[in-house]
PDB file of C-alpha atoms and ligand atoms in Angstrom:
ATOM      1  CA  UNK A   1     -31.786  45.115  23.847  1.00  0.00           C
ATOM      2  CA  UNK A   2     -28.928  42.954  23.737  1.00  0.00           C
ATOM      3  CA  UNK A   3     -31.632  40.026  23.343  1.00  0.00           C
ATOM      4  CA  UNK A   4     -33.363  41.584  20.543  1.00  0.00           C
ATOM      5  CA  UNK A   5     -30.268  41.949  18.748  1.00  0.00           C
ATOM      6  CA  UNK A   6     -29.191  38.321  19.388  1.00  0.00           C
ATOM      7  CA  UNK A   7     -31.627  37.531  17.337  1.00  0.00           C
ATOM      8  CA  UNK A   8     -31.178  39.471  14.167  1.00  0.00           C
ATOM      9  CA  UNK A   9     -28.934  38.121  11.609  1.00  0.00           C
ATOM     10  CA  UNK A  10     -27.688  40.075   8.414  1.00  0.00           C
ATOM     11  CA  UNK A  11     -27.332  37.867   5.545  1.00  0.00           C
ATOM     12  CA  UNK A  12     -23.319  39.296   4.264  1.00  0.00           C
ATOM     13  CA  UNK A  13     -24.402  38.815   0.493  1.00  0.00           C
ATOM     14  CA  UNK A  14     -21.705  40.397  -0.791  1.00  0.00           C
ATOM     15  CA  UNK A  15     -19.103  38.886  -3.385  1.00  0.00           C
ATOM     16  CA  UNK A  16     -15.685  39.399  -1.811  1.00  0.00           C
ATOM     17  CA  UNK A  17     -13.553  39.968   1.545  1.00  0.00           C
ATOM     18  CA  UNK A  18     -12.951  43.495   1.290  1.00  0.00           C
ATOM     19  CA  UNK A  19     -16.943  44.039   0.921  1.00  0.00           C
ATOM     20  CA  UNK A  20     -17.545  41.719   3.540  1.00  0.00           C
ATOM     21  CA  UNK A  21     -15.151  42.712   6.149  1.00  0.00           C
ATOM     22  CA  UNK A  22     -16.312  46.285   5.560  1.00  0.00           C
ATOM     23  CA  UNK A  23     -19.938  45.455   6.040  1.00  0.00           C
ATOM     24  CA  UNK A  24     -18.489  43.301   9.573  1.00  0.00           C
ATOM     25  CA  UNK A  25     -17.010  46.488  10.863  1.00  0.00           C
ATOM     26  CA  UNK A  26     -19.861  48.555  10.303  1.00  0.00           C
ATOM     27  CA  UNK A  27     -22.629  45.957  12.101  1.00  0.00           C
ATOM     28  CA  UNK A  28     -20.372  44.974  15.100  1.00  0.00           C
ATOM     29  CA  UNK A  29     -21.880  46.008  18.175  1.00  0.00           C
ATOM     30  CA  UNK A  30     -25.476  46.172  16.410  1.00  0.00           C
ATOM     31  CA  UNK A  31     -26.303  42.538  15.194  1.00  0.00           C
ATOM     32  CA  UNK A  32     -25.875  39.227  16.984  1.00  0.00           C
ATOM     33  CA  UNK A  33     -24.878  37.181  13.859  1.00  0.00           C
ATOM     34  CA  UNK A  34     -23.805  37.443  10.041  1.00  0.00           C
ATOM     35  CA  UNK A  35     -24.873  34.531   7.187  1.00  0.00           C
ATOM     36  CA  UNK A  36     -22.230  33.795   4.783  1.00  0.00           C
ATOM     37  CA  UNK A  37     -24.077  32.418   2.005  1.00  0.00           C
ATOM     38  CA  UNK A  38     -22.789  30.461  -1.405  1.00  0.00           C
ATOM     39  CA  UNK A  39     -21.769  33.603  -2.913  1.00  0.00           C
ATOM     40  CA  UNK A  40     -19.076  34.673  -0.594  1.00  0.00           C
ATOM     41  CA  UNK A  41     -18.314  31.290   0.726  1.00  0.00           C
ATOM     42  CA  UNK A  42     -17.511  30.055  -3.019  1.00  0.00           C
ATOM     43  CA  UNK A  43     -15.552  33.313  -3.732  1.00  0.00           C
ATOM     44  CA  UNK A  44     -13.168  33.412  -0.458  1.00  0.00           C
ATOM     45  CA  UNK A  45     -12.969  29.740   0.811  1.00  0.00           C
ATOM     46  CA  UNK A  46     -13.168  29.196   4.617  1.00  0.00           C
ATOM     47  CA  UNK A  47     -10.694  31.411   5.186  1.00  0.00           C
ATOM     48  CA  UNK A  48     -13.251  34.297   5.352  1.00  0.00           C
ATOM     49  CA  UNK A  49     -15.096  32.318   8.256  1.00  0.00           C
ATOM     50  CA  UNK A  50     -11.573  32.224  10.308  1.00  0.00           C
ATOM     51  CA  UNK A  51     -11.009  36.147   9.537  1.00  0.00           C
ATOM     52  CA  UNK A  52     -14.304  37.293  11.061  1.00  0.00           C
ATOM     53  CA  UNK A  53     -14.200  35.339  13.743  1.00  0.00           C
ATOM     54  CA  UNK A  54     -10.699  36.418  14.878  1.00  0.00           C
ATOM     55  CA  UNK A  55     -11.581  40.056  13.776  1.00  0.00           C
ATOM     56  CA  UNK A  56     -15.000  40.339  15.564  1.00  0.00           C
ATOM     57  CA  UNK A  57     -15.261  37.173  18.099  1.00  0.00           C
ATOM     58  CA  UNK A  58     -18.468  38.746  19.566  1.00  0.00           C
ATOM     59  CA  UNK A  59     -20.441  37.901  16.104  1.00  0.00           C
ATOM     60  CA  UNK A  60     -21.667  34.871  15.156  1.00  0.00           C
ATOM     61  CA  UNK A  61     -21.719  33.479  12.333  1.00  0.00           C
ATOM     62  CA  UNK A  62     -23.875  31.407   9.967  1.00  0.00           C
ATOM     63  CA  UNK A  63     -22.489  28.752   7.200  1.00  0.00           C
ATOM     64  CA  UNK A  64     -25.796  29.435   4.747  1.00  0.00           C
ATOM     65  CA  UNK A  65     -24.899  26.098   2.670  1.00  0.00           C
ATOM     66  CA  UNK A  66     -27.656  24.501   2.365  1.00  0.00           C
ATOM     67  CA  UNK A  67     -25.918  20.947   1.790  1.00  0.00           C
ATOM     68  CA  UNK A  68     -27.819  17.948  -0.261  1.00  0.00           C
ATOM     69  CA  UNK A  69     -25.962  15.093  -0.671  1.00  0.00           C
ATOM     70  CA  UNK A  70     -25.293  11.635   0.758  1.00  0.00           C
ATOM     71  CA  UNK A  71     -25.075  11.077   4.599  1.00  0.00           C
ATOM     72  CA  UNK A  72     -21.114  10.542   4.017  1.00  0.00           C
ATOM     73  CA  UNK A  73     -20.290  13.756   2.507  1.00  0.00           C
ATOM     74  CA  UNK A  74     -23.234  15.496   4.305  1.00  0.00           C
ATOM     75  CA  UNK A  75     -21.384  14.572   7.779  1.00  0.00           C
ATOM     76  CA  UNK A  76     -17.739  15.624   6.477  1.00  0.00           C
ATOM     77  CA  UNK A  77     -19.093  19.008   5.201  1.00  0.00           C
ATOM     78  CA  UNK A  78     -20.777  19.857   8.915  1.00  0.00           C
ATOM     79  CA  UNK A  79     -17.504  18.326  10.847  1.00  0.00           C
ATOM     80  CA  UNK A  80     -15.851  21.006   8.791  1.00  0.00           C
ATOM     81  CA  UNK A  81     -17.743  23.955   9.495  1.00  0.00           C
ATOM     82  CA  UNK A  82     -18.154  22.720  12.841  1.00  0.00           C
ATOM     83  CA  UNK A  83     -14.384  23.103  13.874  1.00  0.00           C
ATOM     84  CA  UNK A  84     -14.702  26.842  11.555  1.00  0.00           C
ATOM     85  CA  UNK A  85     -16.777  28.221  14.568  1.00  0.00           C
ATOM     86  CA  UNK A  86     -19.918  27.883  12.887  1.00  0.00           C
ATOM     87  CA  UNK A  87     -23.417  28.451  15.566  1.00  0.00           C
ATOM     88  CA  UNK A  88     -25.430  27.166  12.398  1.00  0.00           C
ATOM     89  CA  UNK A  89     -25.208  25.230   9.286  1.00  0.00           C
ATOM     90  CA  UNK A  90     -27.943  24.839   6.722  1.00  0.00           C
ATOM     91  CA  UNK A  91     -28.630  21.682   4.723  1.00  0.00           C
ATOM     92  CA  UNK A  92     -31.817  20.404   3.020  1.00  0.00           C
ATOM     93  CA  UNK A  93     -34.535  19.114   4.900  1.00  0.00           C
ATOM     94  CA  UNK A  94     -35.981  17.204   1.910  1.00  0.00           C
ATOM     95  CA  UNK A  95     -32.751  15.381   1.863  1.00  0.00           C
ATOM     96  CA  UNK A  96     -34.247  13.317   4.388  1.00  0.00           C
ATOM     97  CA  UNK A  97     -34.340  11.936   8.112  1.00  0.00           C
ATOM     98  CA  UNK A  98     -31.126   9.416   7.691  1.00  0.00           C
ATOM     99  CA  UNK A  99     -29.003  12.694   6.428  1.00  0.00           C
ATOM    100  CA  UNK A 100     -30.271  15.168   8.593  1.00  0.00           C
ATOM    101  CA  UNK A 101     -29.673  12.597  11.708  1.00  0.00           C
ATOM    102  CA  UNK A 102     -25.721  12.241  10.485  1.00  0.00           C
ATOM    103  CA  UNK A 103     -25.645  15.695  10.437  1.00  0.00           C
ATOM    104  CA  UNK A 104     -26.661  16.403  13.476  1.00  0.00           C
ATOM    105  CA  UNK A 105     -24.252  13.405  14.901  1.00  0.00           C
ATOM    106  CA  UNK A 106     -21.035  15.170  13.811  1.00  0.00           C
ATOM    107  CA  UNK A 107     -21.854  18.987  14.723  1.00  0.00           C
ATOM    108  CA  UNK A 108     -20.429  19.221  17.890  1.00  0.00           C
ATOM    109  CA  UNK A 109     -22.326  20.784  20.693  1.00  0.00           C
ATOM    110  CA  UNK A 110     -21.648  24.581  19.495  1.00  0.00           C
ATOM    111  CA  UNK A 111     -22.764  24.260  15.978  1.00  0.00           C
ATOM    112  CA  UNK A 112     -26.645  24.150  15.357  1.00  0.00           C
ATOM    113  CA  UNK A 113     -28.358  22.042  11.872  1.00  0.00           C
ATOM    114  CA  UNK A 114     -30.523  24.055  10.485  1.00  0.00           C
ATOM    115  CA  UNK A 115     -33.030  22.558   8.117  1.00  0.00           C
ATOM    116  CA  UNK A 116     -34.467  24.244   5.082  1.00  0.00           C
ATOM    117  CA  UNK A 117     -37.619  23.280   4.658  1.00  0.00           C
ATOM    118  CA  UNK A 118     -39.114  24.286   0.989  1.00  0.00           C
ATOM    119  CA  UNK A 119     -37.151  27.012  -0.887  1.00  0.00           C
ATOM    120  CA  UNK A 120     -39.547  30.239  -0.978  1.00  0.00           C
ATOM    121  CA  UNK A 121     -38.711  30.618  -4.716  1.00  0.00           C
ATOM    122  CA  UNK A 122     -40.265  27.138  -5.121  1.00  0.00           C
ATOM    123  CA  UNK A 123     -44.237  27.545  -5.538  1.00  0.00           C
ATOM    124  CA  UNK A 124     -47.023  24.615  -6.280  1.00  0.00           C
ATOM    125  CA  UNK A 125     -45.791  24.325  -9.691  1.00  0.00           C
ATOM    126  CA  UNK A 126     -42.022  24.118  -8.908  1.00  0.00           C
ATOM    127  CA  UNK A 127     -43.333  21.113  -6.549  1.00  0.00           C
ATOM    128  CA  UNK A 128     -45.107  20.067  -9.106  1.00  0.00           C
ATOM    129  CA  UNK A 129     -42.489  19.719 -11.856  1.00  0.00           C
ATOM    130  CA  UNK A 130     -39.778  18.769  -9.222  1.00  0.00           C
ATOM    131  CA  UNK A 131     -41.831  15.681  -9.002  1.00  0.00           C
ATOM    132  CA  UNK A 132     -43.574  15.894  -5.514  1.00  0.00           C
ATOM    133  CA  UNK A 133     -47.604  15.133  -5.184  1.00  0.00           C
ATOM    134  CA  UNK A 134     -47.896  16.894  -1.505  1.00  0.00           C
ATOM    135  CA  UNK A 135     -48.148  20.445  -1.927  1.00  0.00           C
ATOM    136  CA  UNK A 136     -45.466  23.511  -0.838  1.00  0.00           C
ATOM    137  CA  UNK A 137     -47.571  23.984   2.492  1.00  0.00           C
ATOM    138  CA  UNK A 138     -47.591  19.951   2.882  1.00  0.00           C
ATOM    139  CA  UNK A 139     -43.959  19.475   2.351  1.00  0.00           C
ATOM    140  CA  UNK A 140     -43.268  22.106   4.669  1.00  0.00           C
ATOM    141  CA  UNK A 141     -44.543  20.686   7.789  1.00  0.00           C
ATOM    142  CA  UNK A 142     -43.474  16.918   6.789  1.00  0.00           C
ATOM    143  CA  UNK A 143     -39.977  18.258   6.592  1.00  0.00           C
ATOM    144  CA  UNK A 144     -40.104  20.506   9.987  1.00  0.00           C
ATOM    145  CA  UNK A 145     -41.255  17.063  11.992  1.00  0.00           C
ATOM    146  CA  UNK A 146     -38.479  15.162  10.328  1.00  0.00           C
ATOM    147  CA  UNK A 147     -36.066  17.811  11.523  1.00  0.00           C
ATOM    148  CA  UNK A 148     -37.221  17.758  14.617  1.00  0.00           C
ATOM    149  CA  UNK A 149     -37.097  13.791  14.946  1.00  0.00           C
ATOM    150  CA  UNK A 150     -33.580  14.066  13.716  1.00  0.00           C
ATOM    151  CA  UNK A 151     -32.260  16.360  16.316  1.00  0.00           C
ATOM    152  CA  UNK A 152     -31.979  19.288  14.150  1.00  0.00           C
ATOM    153  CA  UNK A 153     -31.175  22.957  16.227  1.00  0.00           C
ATOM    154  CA  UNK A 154     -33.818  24.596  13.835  1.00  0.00           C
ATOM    155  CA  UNK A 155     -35.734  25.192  10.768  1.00  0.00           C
ATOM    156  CA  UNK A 156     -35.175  27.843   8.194  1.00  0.00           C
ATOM    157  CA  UNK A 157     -38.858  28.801   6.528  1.00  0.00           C
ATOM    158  CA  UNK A 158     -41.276  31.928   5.154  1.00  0.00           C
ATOM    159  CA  UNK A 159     -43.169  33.573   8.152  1.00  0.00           C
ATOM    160  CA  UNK A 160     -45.997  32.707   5.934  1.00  0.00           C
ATOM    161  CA  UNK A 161     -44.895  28.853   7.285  1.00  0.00           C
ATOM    162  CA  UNK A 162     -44.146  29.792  10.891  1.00  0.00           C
ATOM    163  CA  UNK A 163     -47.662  28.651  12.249  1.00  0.00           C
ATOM    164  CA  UNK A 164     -47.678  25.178  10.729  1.00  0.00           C
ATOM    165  CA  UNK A 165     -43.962  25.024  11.674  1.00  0.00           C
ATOM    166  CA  UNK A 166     -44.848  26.179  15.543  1.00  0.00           C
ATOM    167  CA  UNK A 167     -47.630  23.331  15.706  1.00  0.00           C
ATOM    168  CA  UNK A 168     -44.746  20.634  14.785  1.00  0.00           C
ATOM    169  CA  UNK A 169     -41.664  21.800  15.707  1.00  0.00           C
ATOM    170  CA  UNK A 170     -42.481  24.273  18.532  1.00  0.00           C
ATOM    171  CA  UNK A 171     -38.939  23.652  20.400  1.00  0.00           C
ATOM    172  CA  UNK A 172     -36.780  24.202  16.908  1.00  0.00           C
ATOM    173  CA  UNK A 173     -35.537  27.291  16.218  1.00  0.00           C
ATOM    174  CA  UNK A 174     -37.247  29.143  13.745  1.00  0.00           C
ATOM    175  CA  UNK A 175     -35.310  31.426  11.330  1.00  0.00           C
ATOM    176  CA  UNK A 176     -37.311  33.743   9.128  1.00  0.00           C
ATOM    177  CA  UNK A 177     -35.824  35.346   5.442  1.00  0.00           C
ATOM    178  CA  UNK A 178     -38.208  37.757   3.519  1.00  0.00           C
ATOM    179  CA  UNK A 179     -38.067  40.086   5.853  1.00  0.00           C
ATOM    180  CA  UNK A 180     -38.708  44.233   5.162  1.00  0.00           C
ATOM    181  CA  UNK A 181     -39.535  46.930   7.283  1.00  0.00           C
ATOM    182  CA  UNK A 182     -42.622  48.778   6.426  1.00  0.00           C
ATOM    183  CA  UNK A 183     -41.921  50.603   3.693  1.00  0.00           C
ATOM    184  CA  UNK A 184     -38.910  49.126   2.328  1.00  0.00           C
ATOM    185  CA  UNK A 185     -38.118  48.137  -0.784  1.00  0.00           C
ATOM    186  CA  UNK A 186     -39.255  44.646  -1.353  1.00  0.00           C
ATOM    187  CA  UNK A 187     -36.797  43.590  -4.349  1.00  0.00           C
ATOM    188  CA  UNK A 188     -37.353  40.194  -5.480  1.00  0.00           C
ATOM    189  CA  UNK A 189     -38.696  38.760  -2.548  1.00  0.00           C
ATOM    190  CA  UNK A 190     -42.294  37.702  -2.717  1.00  0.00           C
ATOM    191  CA  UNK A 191     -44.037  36.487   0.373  1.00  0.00           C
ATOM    192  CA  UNK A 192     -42.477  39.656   3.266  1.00  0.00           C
ATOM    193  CA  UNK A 193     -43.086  40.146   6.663  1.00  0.00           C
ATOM    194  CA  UNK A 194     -41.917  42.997   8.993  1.00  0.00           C
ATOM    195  CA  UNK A 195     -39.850  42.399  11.252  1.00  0.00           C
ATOM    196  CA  UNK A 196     -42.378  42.726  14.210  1.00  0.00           C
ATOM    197  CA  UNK A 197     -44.554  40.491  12.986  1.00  0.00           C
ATOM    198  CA  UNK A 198     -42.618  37.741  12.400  1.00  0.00           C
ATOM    199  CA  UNK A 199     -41.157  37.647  15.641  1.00  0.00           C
ATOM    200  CA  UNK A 200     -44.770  38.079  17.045  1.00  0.00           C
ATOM    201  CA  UNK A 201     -45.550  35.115  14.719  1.00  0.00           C
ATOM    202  CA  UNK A 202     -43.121  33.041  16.379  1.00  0.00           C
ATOM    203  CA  UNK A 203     -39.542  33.507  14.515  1.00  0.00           C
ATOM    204  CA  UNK A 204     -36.559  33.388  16.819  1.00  0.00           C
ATOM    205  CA  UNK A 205     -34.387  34.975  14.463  1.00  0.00           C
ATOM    206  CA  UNK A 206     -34.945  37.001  11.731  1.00  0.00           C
ATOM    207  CA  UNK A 207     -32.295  36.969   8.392  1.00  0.00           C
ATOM    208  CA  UNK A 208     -32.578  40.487   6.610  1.00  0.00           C
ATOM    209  CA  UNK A 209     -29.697  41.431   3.659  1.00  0.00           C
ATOM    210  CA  UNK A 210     -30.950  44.079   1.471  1.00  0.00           C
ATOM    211  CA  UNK A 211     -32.699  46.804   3.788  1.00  0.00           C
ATOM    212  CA  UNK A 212     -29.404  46.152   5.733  1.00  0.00           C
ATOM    213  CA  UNK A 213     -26.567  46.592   4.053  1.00  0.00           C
ATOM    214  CA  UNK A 214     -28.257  49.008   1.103  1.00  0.00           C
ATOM    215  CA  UNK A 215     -28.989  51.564   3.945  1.00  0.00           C
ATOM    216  CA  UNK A 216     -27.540  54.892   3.881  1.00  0.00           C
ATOM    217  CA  UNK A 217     -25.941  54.149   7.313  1.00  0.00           C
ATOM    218  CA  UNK A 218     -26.250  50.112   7.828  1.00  0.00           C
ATOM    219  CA  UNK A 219     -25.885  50.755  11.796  1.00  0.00           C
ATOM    220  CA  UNK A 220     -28.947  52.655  12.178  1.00  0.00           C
ATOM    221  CA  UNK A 221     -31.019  50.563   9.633  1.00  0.00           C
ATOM    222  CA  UNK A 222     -29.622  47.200  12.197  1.00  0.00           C
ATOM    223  CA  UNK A 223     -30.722  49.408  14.913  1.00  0.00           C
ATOM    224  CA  UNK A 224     -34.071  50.311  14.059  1.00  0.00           C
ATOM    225  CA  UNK A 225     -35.058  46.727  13.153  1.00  0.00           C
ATOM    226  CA  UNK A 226     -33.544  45.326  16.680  1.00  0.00           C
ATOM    227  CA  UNK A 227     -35.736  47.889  18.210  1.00  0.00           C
ATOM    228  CA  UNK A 228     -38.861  46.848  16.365  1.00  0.00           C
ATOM    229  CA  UNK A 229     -38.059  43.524  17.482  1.00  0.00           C
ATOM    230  CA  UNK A 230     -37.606  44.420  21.339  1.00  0.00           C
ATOM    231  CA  UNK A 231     -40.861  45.898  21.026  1.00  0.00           C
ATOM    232  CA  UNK A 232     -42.754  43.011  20.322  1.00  0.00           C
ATOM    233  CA  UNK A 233     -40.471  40.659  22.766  1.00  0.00           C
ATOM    234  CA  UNK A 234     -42.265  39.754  25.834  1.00  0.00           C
ATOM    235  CA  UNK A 235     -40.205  41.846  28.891  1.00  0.00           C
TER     236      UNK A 235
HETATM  237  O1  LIG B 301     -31.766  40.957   0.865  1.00  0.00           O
HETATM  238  P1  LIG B 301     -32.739  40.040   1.567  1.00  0.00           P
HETATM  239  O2  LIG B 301     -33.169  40.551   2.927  1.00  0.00           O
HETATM  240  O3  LIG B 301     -33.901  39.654   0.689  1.00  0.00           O
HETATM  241  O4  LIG B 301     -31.864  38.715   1.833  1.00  0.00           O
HETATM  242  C1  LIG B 301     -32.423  37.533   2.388  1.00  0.00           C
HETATM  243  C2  LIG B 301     -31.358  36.516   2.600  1.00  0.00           C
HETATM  244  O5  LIG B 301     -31.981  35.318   3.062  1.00  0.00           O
HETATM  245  C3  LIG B 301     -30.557  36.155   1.355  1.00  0.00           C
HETATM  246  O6  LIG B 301     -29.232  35.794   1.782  1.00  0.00           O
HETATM  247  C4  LIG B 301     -31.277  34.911   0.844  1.00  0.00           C
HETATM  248  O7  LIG B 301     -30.416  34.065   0.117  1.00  0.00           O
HETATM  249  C5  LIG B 301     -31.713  34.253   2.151  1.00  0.00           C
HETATM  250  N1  LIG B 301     -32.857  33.340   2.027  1.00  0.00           N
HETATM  251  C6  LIG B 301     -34.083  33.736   1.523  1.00  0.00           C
HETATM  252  N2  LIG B 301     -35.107  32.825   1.423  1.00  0.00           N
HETATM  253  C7  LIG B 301     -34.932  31.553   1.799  1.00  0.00           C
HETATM  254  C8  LIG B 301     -33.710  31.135   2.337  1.00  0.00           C
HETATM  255  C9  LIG B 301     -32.685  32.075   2.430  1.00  0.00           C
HETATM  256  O8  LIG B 301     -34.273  34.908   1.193  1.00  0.00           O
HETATM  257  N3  LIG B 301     -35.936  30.699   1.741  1.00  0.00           N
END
């Protein structure tokens, strides 16, 4: 079990400490790692990252910061989170090979790059508009094979993506949003997966927020989805 839950991650989209370090508290013991997105991050500073990691050292934790910028500043941002305890950092794919490879240079050996490859709220038109020629589907896998080439840890995409994304970047870590258990309220995501098919599909971790945290009891929600994914893990 303790595998299974090692690989789901609840995404702490919350907008302050108190809410976040309540939410910690609860999930201890039943998830292997918490994503602290823009919303929090912006709010409380790194000082939120230092707090859960000296309250609950047994949780990882994810820097969801999805960084675009030039290599410079890209590089400084990661050596940052890097010494914060960070396992993963995101940053744009699209930004390129040259950025993703100083990245990766400055990580450190216990923080992972993880590359987004297409935003899921971006569809053909967004592409479109945003000035790209290769469709969503095309962009995707050109991004996952420049990831891979750069060194990245892994690639954060749809599990609509995660066959082309297996054929190109089958060693990369492959961490799925969207994610709903049958029957759950699908809010404003749009392209969903359960949670044992994605990992069936080839996700190694799985990112859920909503069913989560909205839950009655957010211990037994964690717990039913790490048992769904234990089911489908080979034994
Ligand atoms: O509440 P829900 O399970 O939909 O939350 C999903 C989390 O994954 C949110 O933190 C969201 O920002 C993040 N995410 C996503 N789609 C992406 C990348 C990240 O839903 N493509």
């Amino acid at each position: 079990m303790s595998t299974a839950r090692s690989r789901l991650i609840v995404a702490l989209d919350v907008p302050d400490r108190q809410s976040a370090l309540a939410l910690a508290d609860r999930l201890a013991g039943h998830v292997g790692m918490l994503k602290i997105g823009l919303e929090l991050f912006v709010a409380e500073g790194p000082g939120i990252v230092r707090e859960l990691r000296e309250r609950h050292p047994e949780l990882e934790l994810f820097l969801d910061l999805k960084l675009h910028d030039i290599p410079n500043t890209m590089a400084g941002a990661i050596r940052s989170a890097s010494s914060l305890g960070a396992r993963f950092v995101t940053v744009h794919a699209g930004s390129g090979i040259a950025h993703l490879r100083a990245c990766v240079d400055q990580a450190g050996d216990s923080t992972g790059i993880l590359a987004v490859t297409v935003l899921t709220s971006q569809d053909a038109q967004a592409c479109r508009e945003a000035g790209h020629t290769r469709s969503p589907a095309e962009l995707v896998k050109i991004r996952a094979q420049a990831a891979a080439e750069a060194g990245c840890a892994g690639l954060v995409c749809s599990g609509q993506e995660l066959e082309s994304v297996v054929a190109v970047a089958p060693d990369l870590f492959k961490i799925v949003p969207g994610i709903r258990p049958a029957g759950a309220d699908v809010g404003d995501q749009k392209r969903v997966m359960t949670p044992a098919k994605a990992i069936a599909a080839g996700a190694t971790h799985l990112v859920v927020g909503r069913p989560i945290h909205t839950a009655p009891d957010p211990a037994a929600a964690a717990d039913a989805i790490v048992e769904e994914i234990a089911s489908v893990l080979p034994s």
